[in-house]
mmCIF file of C-alpha atoms in Angstrom:
data_model
loop_
_atom_site.group_PDB
_atom_site.id
_atom_site.type_symbol
_atom_site.label_atom_id
_atom_site.label_comp_id
_atom_site.label_asym_id
_atom_site.label_seq_id
_atom_site.Cartn_x
_atom_site.Cartn_y
_atom_site.Cartn_z
ATOM 1 C CA MET G 282 3.893 56.147 70.945
ATOM 2 C CA ALA G 283 0.187 56.390 71.020
ATOM 3 C CA ALA G 284 -1.437 58.671 73.511
ATOM 4 C CA ALA G 285 -4.955 58.739 74.893
ATOM 5 C CA LEU G 286 -6.333 62.270 74.654
ATOM 6 C CA ILE G 287 -8.865 62.873 77.450
ATOM 7 C CA GLU G 288 -11.430 65.468 76.682
ATOM 8 C CA PRO G 289 -12.560 67.602 79.560
ATOM 9 C CA PRO G 290 -16.108 66.808 80.799
ATOM 10 C CA THR G 291 -18.830 69.330 80.939
ATOM 11 C CA THR G 292 -18.751 70.986 84.365
ATOM 12 C CA TYR G 293 -20.964 73.994 83.764
ATOM 13 C CA GLY G 294 -18.429 76.430 85.087
ATOM 14 C CA CYS G 295 -17.356 74.293 88.077
ATOM 15 C CA ALA G 296 -13.779 73.269 88.626
ATOM 16 C CA PRO G 297 -13.306 69.589 87.484
ATOM 17 C CA ALA G 298 -11.338 68.774 90.616
ATOM 18 C CA LEU G 299 -12.135 69.829 94.123
ATOM 19 C CA LEU G 300 -9.975 69.205 97.193
ATOM 20 C CA LEU G 301 -11.026 68.599 100.788
ATOM 21 C CA HIS G 302 -7.924 69.372 102.854
ATOM 22 C CA SER G 303 -8.904 66.839 105.618
ATOM 23 C CA PRO G 304 -11.148 63.867 105.841
ATOM 24 C CA ALA G 305 -14.637 64.951 106.757
ATOM 25 C CA ALA G 306 -16.006 63.920 110.066
ATOM 26 C CA THR G 307 -19.476 63.443 108.662
ATOM 27 C CA ARG G 308 -20.201 61.717 105.406
ATOM 28 C CA SER G 309 -21.567 63.674 102.501
ATOM 29 C CA ALA G 310 -24.529 62.747 100.402
ATOM 30 C CA ALA G 311 -22.208 61.683 97.540
ATOM 31 C CA ALA G 312 -20.298 59.420 99.812
ATOM 32 C CA VAL G 313 -23.480 57.851 101.177
ATOM 33 C CA ALA G 314 -24.735 57.272 97.600
ATOM 34 C CA ALA G 315 -21.396 55.827 96.594
ATOM 35 C CA SER G 316 -21.262 53.397 99.557
ATOM 36 C CA ALA G 317 -24.843 52.428 98.915
ATOM 37 C CA GLY G 318 -23.966 51.541 95.337
ATOM 38 C CA ASP G 319 -21.038 49.479 96.564
ATOM 39 C CA GLY G 320 -23.227 47.631 99.014
ATOM 40 C CA ALA G 321 -25.702 46.794 96.250
ATOM 41 C CA GLY G 322 -22.995 45.601 93.872
ATOM 42 C CA GLY G 323 -20.802 43.655 96.298
ATOM 43 C CA ASP G 324 -19.237 43.294 99.675
ATOM 44 C CA ALA G 325 -16.201 45.519 98.976
ATOM 45 C CA LEU G 326 -15.424 47.960 101.783
ATOM 46 C CA PRO G 327 -14.539 51.596 100.893
ATOM 47 C CA VAL G 328 -10.849 52.305 101.123
ATOM 48 C CA SER G 329 -9.966 54.132 104.356
ATOM 49 C CA ARG G 330 -6.188 53.615 104.651
ATOM 50 C CA VAL G 331 -3.164 53.263 102.397
ATOM 51 C CA ARG G 332 0.202 51.657 103.046
ATOM 52 C CA VAL G 333 3.057 52.645 100.683
ATOM 53 C CA HIS G 334 6.535 51.116 100.481
ATOM 54 C CA PRO G 335 9.711 53.170 100.403
ATOM 55 C CA LEU G 336 10.551 51.820 96.999
ATOM 56 C CA VAL G 337 7.564 53.627 95.529
ATOM 57 C CA LEU G 338 8.548 56.955 96.973
ATOM 58 C CA LEU G 339 12.176 56.611 95.780
ATOM 59 C CA GLY G 340 10.782 55.771 92.272
ATOM 60 C CA VAL G 341 8.617 58.953 92.313
ATOM 61 C CA LEU G 342 11.481 61.093 93.377
ATOM 62 C CA ASP G 343 13.740 59.574 90.738
ATOM 63 C CA HIS G 344 11.087 60.240 88.093
ATOM 64 C CA HIS G 345 10.744 63.835 89.229
ATOM 65 C CA THR G 346 14.544 64.310 89.104
ATOM 66 C CA ARG G 347 14.715 62.976 85.508
ATOM 67 C CA ARG G 348 11.703 64.859 84.232
ATOM 68 C CA GLN G 349 11.912 66.895 81.029
ATOM 69 C CA GLU G 350 12.842 70.527 81.279
ATOM 70 C CA GLY G 351 9.752 72.680 81.690
ATOM 71 C CA ALA G 352 7.537 69.810 82.877
ATOM 72 C CA GLY G 353 5.151 70.897 85.629
ATOM 73 C CA ARG G 354 4.657 67.502 87.193
ATOM 74 C CA VAL G 355 5.132 63.864 86.482
ATOM 75 C CA ILE G 356 2.661 60.968 86.858
ATOM 76 C CA GLY G 357 2.835 57.213 86.970
ATOM 77 C CA THR G 358 0.973 53.982 87.718
ATOM 78 C CA LEU G 359 0.786 52.442 91.178
ATOM 79 C CA LEU G 360 0.828 48.661 91.625
ATOM 80 C CA GLY G 361 -0.056 46.711 94.703
ATOM 81 C CA LYS G 362 -2.952 44.853 96.301
ATOM 82 C CA ARG G 363 -6.067 45.532 98.235
ATOM 83 C CA ASP G 364 -7.000 43.893 101.529
ATOM 84 C CA GLY G 365 -10.442 44.864 102.794
ATOM 85 C CA ASP G 366 -10.492 48.623 103.408
ATOM 86 C CA ALA G 367 -6.670 48.941 103.001
ATOM 87 C CA VAL G 368 -4.579 49.338 99.921
ATOM 88 C CA GLU G 369 -0.874 48.406 99.932
ATOM 89 C CA ILE G 370 1.218 50.024 97.253
ATOM 90 C CA THR G 371 4.329 47.955 96.565
ATOM 91 C CA ASN G 372 5.566 49.129 93.130
ATOM 92 C CA SER G 373 5.175 51.819 90.492
ATOM 93 C CA PHE G 374 6.415 52.952 87.082
ATOM 94 C CA ALA G 375 6.494 56.229 85.236
ATOM 95 C CA VAL G 376 4.000 57.122 82.442
ATOM 96 C CA PRO G 377 4.665 59.858 79.926
ATOM 97 C CA HIS G 378 1.967 62.466 79.691
ATOM 98 C CA ALA G 379 1.354 66.062 78.591
ATOM 99 C CA GLU G 380 -0.984 68.710 79.947
ATOM 100 C CA ARG G 381 -2.169 71.654 77.932
ATOM 101 C CA GLY G 382 -4.951 73.761 79.395
ATOM 102 C CA ASP G 383 -7.959 71.472 80.093
ATOM 103 C CA GLU G 384 -6.691 68.626 77.955
ATOM 104 C CA VAL G 385 -4.408 65.792 79.072
ATOM 105 C CA ALA G 386 -2.542 63.239 76.775
ATOM 106 C CA ILE G 387 -1.431 60.007 78.445
ATOM 107 C CA GLY G 388 0.851 57.333 76.986
ATOM 108 C CA LYS G 389 -1.843 54.645 76.961
ATOM 109 C CA ASP G 390 0.074 52.055 74.986
ATOM 110 C CA PHE G 391 3.238 52.598 77.017
ATOM 111 C CA ASN G 392 1.242 52.178 80.228
ATOM 112 C CA ARG G 393 -0.176 48.848 79.064
ATOM 113 C CA GLN G 394 3.223 47.572 77.849
ATOM 114 C CA MET G 395 4.954 48.443 81.183
ATOM 115 C CA LEU G 396 2.038 46.804 83.148
ATOM 116 C CA ALA G 397 2.394 43.603 81.079
ATOM 117 C CA LEU G 398 6.094 43.485 81.796
ATOM 118 C CA HIS G 399 5.557 44.127 85.534
ATOM 119 C CA LEU G 400 2.855 41.368 85.668
ATOM 120 C CA ARG G 401 5.247 38.913 84.156
ATOM 121 C CA ALA G 402 7.641 39.518 87.087
ATOM 122 C CA ASN G 403 5.010 39.684 89.801
ATOM 123 C CA PRO G 404 1.570 38.497 88.554
ATOM 124 C CA ARG G 405 0.037 39.150 92.077
ATOM 125 C CA GLU G 406 0.328 42.930 91.655
ATOM 126 C CA ARG G 407 -2.597 44.899 90.284
ATOM 127 C CA VAL G 408 -3.120 48.543 89.344
ATOM 128 C CA VAL G 409 -4.336 50.387 92.441
ATOM 129 C CA GLY G 410 -4.112 53.965 91.387
ATOM 130 C CA TRP G 411 -1.712 56.651 90.058
ATOM 131 C CA TYR G 412 0.856 59.035 91.507
ATOM 132 C CA ALA G 413 1.775 62.629 90.715
ATOM 133 C CA THR G 414 4.095 65.272 92.052
ATOM 134 C CA ALA G 415 2.560 68.457 93.463
ATOM 135 C CA LEU G 416 2.359 71.550 91.278
ATOM 136 C CA PRO G 417 3.699 75.003 92.343
ATOM 137 C CA ASP G 418 0.990 77.279 93.601
ATOM 138 C CA GLU G 419 0.864 80.313 91.219
ATOM 139 C CA SER G 420 -0.920 82.382 93.845
ATOM 140 C CA ASP G 421 2.016 82.067 96.185
ATOM 141 C CA PRO G 422 4.714 84.500 95.073
ATOM 142 C CA SER G 423 7.386 82.866 97.264
ATOM 143 C CA GLY G 424 6.956 79.555 95.534
ATOM 144 C CA GLY G 425 6.907 77.625 98.853
ATOM 145 C CA GLU G 426 3.336 76.398 98.624
ATOM 146 C CA CYS G 427 2.314 73.636 96.128
ATOM 147 C CA LYS G 428 -1.073 72.334 94.929
ATOM 148 C CA CYS G 429 -1.674 68.699 95.533
ATOM 149 C CA ILE G 430 -4.787 68.547 93.310
ATOM 150 C CA ALA G 431 -4.941 70.313 89.912
ATOM 151 C CA ASP G 432 -7.914 70.911 87.711
ATOM 152 C CA THR G 433 -6.722 68.126 85.337
ATOM 153 C CA SER G 434 -6.378 65.630 88.145
ATOM 154 C CA SER G 435 -9.982 64.405 87.703
ATOM 155 C CA LEU G 436 -9.230 63.730 83.978
ATOM 156 C CA ILE G 437 -6.306 61.542 84.785
ATOM 157 C CA HIS G 438 -8.212 59.937 87.662
ATOM 158 C CA GLU G 439 -10.967 59.081 85.217
ATOM 159 C CA PHE G 440 -8.469 57.286 82.918
ATOM 160 C CA TYR G 441 -7.120 55.197 85.855
ATOM 161 C CA ALA G 442 -10.645 54.380 86.939
ATOM 162 C CA GLY G 443 -10.834 52.308 83.718
ATOM 163 C CA GLU G 444 -7.501 50.571 84.450
ATOM 164 C CA CYS G 445 -8.261 49.556 88.072
ATOM 165 C CA ASP G 446 -10.573 46.844 89.306
ATOM 166 C CA ASP G 447 -11.603 49.104 92.242
ATOM 167 C CA ASP G 448 -11.617 52.834 92.866
ATOM 168 C CA PRO G 449 -8.156 54.184 92.096
ATOM 169 C CA ILE G 450 -5.965 55.751 94.772
ATOM 170 C CA HIS G 451 -4.281 59.078 94.023
ATOM 171 C CA LEU G 452 -0.839 59.494 95.651
ATOM 172 C CA VAL G 453 0.688 62.969 95.688
ATOM 173 C CA VAL G 454 4.346 63.644 96.582
ATOM 174 C CA ASP G 455 5.291 67.183 97.373
ATOM 175 C CA THR G 456 8.922 67.678 96.070
ATOM 176 C CA ALA G 457 9.182 71.385 97.052
ATOM 177 C CA LEU G 458 10.935 70.437 100.324
ATOM 178 C CA ALA G 459 9.351 73.613 101.925
ATOM 179 C CA SER G 460 9.761 72.056 105.404
ATOM 180 C CA ASP G 461 12.944 70.044 104.624
ATOM 181 C CA ALA G 462 10.804 66.952 104.264
ATOM 182 C CA VAL G 463 8.956 65.127 101.475
ATOM 183 C CA ALA G 464 5.209 65.422 102.191
ATOM 184 C CA VAL G 465 3.158 62.449 100.881
ATOM 185 C CA ARG G 466 -0.626 62.354 100.798
ATOM 186 C CA ALA G 467 -3.210 59.882 99.505
ATOM 187 C CA TYR G 468 -6.638 60.735 98.162
ATOM 188 C CA LYS G 469 -9.709 58.982 96.870
ATOM 189 C CA SER G 470 -12.228 60.556 94.594
ATOM 190 C CA ILE G 471 -15.951 60.776 94.915
ATOM 191 C CA PRO G 472 -18.123 62.264 92.131
ATOM 192 C CA VAL G 473 -20.352 65.281 93.002
ATOM 193 C CA CYS G 474 -23.711 64.554 91.413
ATOM 194 C CA VAL G 475 -26.644 66.901 90.968
ATOM 195 C CA LYS G 476 -29.868 65.314 89.604
ATOM 196 C CA GLY G 477 -27.990 62.224 88.624
ATOM 197 C CA GLU G 478 -25.347 64.092 86.586
ATOM 198 C CA ALA G 479 -21.634 64.230 87.674
ATOM 199 C CA LEU G 480 -20.504 67.867 87.802
ATOM 200 C CA ALA G 481 -17.126 67.494 89.535
ATOM 201 C CA ASN G 482 -14.905 65.177 91.557
ATOM 202 C CA MET G 483 -14.288 65.639 95.183
ATOM 203 C CA PHE G 484 -10.927 64.371 96.517
ATOM 204 C CA HIS G 485 -10.889 63.165 100.128
ATOM 205 C CA GLU G 486 -7.578 62.737 101.903
ATOM 206 C CA ILE G 487 -7.277 59.293 103.607
ATOM 207 C CA ARG G 488 -4.822 57.874 106.162
ATOM 208 C CA LEU G 489 -1.360 57.053 104.824
ATOM 209 C CA ALA G 490 1.429 55.093 106.407
ATOM 210 C CA VAL G 491 4.875 54.003 105.131
ATOM 211 C CA ARG G 492 5.420 50.290 105.430
ATOM 212 C CA SER G 493 8.753 48.629 104.645
ATOM 213 C CA SER G 494 9.829 45.046 104.352
ATOM 214 C CA GLU G 495 12.963 43.692 105.959
ATOM 215 C CA SER G 496 15.123 44.181 102.887
ATOM 216 C CA GLU G 497 13.729 47.625 102.313
ATOM 217 C CA ARG G 498 14.397 48.551 105.951
ATOM 218 C CA ILE G 499 18.021 47.521 105.620
ATOM 219 C CA CYS G 500 18.524 49.581 102.525
ATOM 220 C CA VAL G 501 16.847 52.624 103.993
ATOM 221 C CA ASP G 502 18.901 52.355 107.137
ATOM 222 C CA ARG G 503 22.122 52.319 105.113
ATOM 223 C CA MET G 504 20.961 55.254 103.032
ATOM 224 C CA ILE G 505 20.221 57.264 106.215
ATOM 225 C CA GLY G 506 23.560 56.324 107.672
ATOM 226 C CA ALA G 507 25.338 57.486 104.619
ATOM 227 C CA ALA G 508 23.342 60.775 104.306
ATOM 228 C CA GLY G 509 26.136 62.857 105.905
ATOM 229 C CA SER G 510 28.954 61.378 103.869
ATOM 230 C CA ALA G 511 30.049 62.997 100.645
ATOM 231 C CA ASP G 512 31.122 59.671 99.194
ATOM 232 C CA GLY G 513 27.761 58.062 99.816
ATOM 233 C CA ALA G 514 27.361 54.588 101.406
ATOM 234 C CA ALA G 515 30.535 52.859 102.301
ATOM 235 C CA ALA G 516 31.711 49.771 100.503
ATOM 236 C CA SER G 517 29.813 46.584 101.465
ATOM 237 C CA GLN G 518 32.235 45.521 104.188
ATOM 238 C CA ASP G 519 29.587 44.815 106.812
ATOM 239 C CA GLU G 520 27.232 42.761 104.585
ATOM 240 C CA GLY G 521 28.476 39.630 106.389
ATOM 241 C CA ALA G 522 27.762 41.198 109.714
ATOM 242 C CA ALA G 523 24.231 42.251 108.606
ATOM 243 C CA LEU G 524 23.671 38.717 107.319
ATOM 244 C CA LYS G 525 24.830 37.349 110.631
ATOM 245 C CA VAL G 526 22.405 39.587 112.565
ATOM 246 C CA SER G 527 19.491 38.498 110.333
ATOM 247 C CA MET G 528 20.344 34.801 110.689
ATOM 248 C CA GLU G 529 20.643 35.173 114.525
ATOM 249 C CA LYS G 530 17.307 36.875 114.609
ATOM 250 C CA LEU G 531 15.757 34.095 112.583
ATOM 251 C CA ARG G 532 17.297 31.449 114.808
ATOM 252 C CA GLY G 533 15.877 33.233 117.854
ATOM 253 C CA LEU G 534 12.401 33.210 116.320
ATOM 254 C CA LEU G 535 12.638 29.499 115.506
ATOM 255 C CA GLU G 536 13.794 28.753 119.038
ATOM 256 C CA THR G 537 10.888 30.735 120.516
ATOM 257 C CA CYS G 538 8.446 28.843 118.286
ATOM 258 C CA SER G 539 10.023 25.503 119.204
ATOM 259 C CA ASP G 540 9.864 26.268 122.931
ATOM 260 C CA TYR G 541 6.137 27.197 122.565
ATOM 261 C CA VAL G 542 5.312 23.929 120.820
ATOM 262 C CA ASP G 543 7.244 21.905 123.461
ATOM 263 C CA LYS G 544 5.338 23.636 126.257
ATOM 264 C CA VAL G 545 2.027 22.990 124.544
ATOM 265 C CA VAL G 546 2.863 19.363 124.058
ATOM 266 C CA ASP G 547 4.021 19.034 127.764
ATOM 267 C CA GLY G 548 0.774 20.741 128.893
ATOM 268 C CA SER G 549 2.638 23.675 130.541
ATOM 269 C CA ILE G 550 0.538 26.235 128.655
ATOM 270 C CA PRO G 551 -2.835 25.952 126.955
ATOM 271 C CA ALA G 552 -2.919 25.584 123.202
ATOM 272 C CA ASP G 553 -3.937 28.462 120.994
ATOM 273 C CA ASP G 554 -5.668 27.448 117.808
ATOM 274 C CA LYS G 555 -4.733 30.611 115.944
ATOM 275 C CA VAL G 556 -1.049 30.332 116.804
ATOM 276 C CA GLY G 557 -1.120 26.650 115.829
ATOM 277 C CA ARG G 558 -2.605 27.456 112.417
ATOM 278 C CA ASP G 559 -0.016 30.191 111.878
ATOM 279 C CA ILE G 560 2.799 27.804 112.676
ATOM 280 C CA SER G 561 1.325 25.158 110.352
ATOM 281 C CA GLU G 562 0.984 27.616 107.509
ATOM 282 C CA CYS G 563 4.599 28.777 107.969
ATOM 283 C CA LEU G 564 5.911 25.253 107.898
ATOM 284 C CA SER G 565 3.768 24.237 104.988
ATOM 285 C CA SER G 566 5.005 27.234 102.914
ATOM 286 C CA ILE G 567 8.555 25.939 103.122
ATOM 287 C CA PRO G 568 9.271 23.650 100.183
ATOM 288 C CA ARG G 569 10.581 20.106 100.862
ATOM 289 C CA ILE G 570 14.062 20.007 99.156
ATOM 290 C CA ARG G 571 16.654 17.391 99.445
ATOM 291 C CA PRO G 572 20.013 18.644 100.850
ATOM 292 C CA GLU G 573 21.910 17.928 97.682
ATOM 293 C CA VAL G 574 19.359 19.784 95.579
ATOM 294 C CA PHE G 575 19.486 22.690 97.987
ATOM 295 C CA ASP G 576 23.248 22.794 97.781
ATOM 296 C CA LYS G 577 23.182 22.903 93.967
ATOM 297 C CA MET G 578 20.613 25.696 93.971
ATOM 298 C CA PHE G 579 22.648 27.685 96.472
ATOM 299 C CA ASN G 580 25.839 27.324 94.512
ATOM 300 C CA ASP G 581 24.138 28.305 91.241
ATOM 301 C CA SER G 582 22.600 31.366 92.850
ATOM 302 C CA LEU G 583 26.036 32.259 94.360
ATOM 303 C CA GLN G 584 27.648 31.941 90.909
ATOM 304 C CA ASP G 585 24.981 34.222 89.417
ATOM 305 C CA LEU G 586 25.503 36.767 92.179
ATOM 306 C CA LEU G 587 29.255 36.742 91.637
ATOM 307 C CA MET G 588 28.760 37.232 87.882
ATOM 308 C CA VAL G 589 26.463 40.227 88.460
ATOM 309 C CA THR G 590 28.952 41.747 90.893
ATOM 310 C CA TYR G 591 31.723 41.318 88.329
ATOM 311 C CA LEU G 592 29.665 42.933 85.574
ATOM 312 C CA SER G 593 28.735 45.797 87.891
ATOM 313 C CA ASN G 594 32.390 46.456 88.694
ATOM 314 C CA ILE G 595 33.259 46.388 84.945
ATOM 315 C CA THR G 596 30.420 48.885 84.246
ATOM 316 C CA GLU G 597 31.582 51.183 87.033
ATOM 317 C CA THR G 598 35.135 51.092 85.697
ATOM 318 C CA GLN G 599 33.969 51.899 82.129
ATOM 319 C CA LEU G 600 31.896 54.837 83.399
ATOM 320 C CA THR G 601 34.863 56.224 85.366
ATOM 321 C CA VAL G 602 37.156 55.989 82.314
ATOM 322 C CA ALA G 603 34.502 57.600 80.164
ATOM 323 C CA GLU G 604 34.082 60.486 82.611
ATOM 324 C CA LYS G 605 37.829 61.056 82.750
ATOM 325 C CA LEU G 606 38.022 61.100 78.922
ATOM 326 C CA ASN G 607 35.189 63.534 78.723
ATOM 327 C CA GLU G 608 36.905 65.818 81.236
ATOM 328 C CA THR G 609 40.232 65.606 79.324
ATOM 329 C CA LEU G 610 38.608 66.280 75.920
ATOM 330 C CA GLY G 611 36.534 69.096 77.255
ATOM 331 C CA LYS G 612 39.688 70.897 78.364
#
């Protein structure tokens, strides 16, 4: 696997990465210069808020759990989309790397291969930045404090600046659980320039919110509900009930929409152009499918789902048998 070795830039004794613990109330000269450059080159707004999905956080935690022994932190690529001044992070994947002193080696070919595979599944996603887990603070003897930004963070950030269409977002996940919680922070980088020469990077913390889709919310709720159980989540006995609740909710929304349209047609309430356009877009997004074609598609999907469930049960049985055999042979 080829790796891209990033040489440390000349910083004249300055730390290559600086951290501002909270967003500054007043804009610095570097920020003004950066925004002026953006205004001259296009109409893109500077990123001021980030929305991350729970799937991304679970992927980062899983990567941290499976890291190699002795690894200080793990990094990976963030995928998503940008909408004005907001970045929405919807997916991620791990990237192998190694840090030694002031040098960083990143699996460049691995990153591009994984990105190509992800784009085949979802071509709308783009690289929006990178994630990393926090490093233990060596100055804290208790080991409870962690560093969100390391000196090599600017080197990795520079690599992802070449992979992103816009300025990359740096997502940091603190896995120390010092306060019985997983702390998550988002940063953007601004170069600190003196006489036109970049001496260091300044990381500003920006607003971060967790946003989940309907399917993600259902999964997270089930995980939270099974947190106190030693056996994990219960068998999927209430999936039919959950589906029934979702369908009833959808039916209620459709009835509300239908009542609104009827009242507008009758002249009971004034028409709203924006609501009308939203309803039209929703209806036009639904494909026109004949009932017999829909029944065939539904049955095919149901058969595929049953086959996947069957294979999953076989795999679970094989793993259980293998575990029992290993315990027996170990004795």
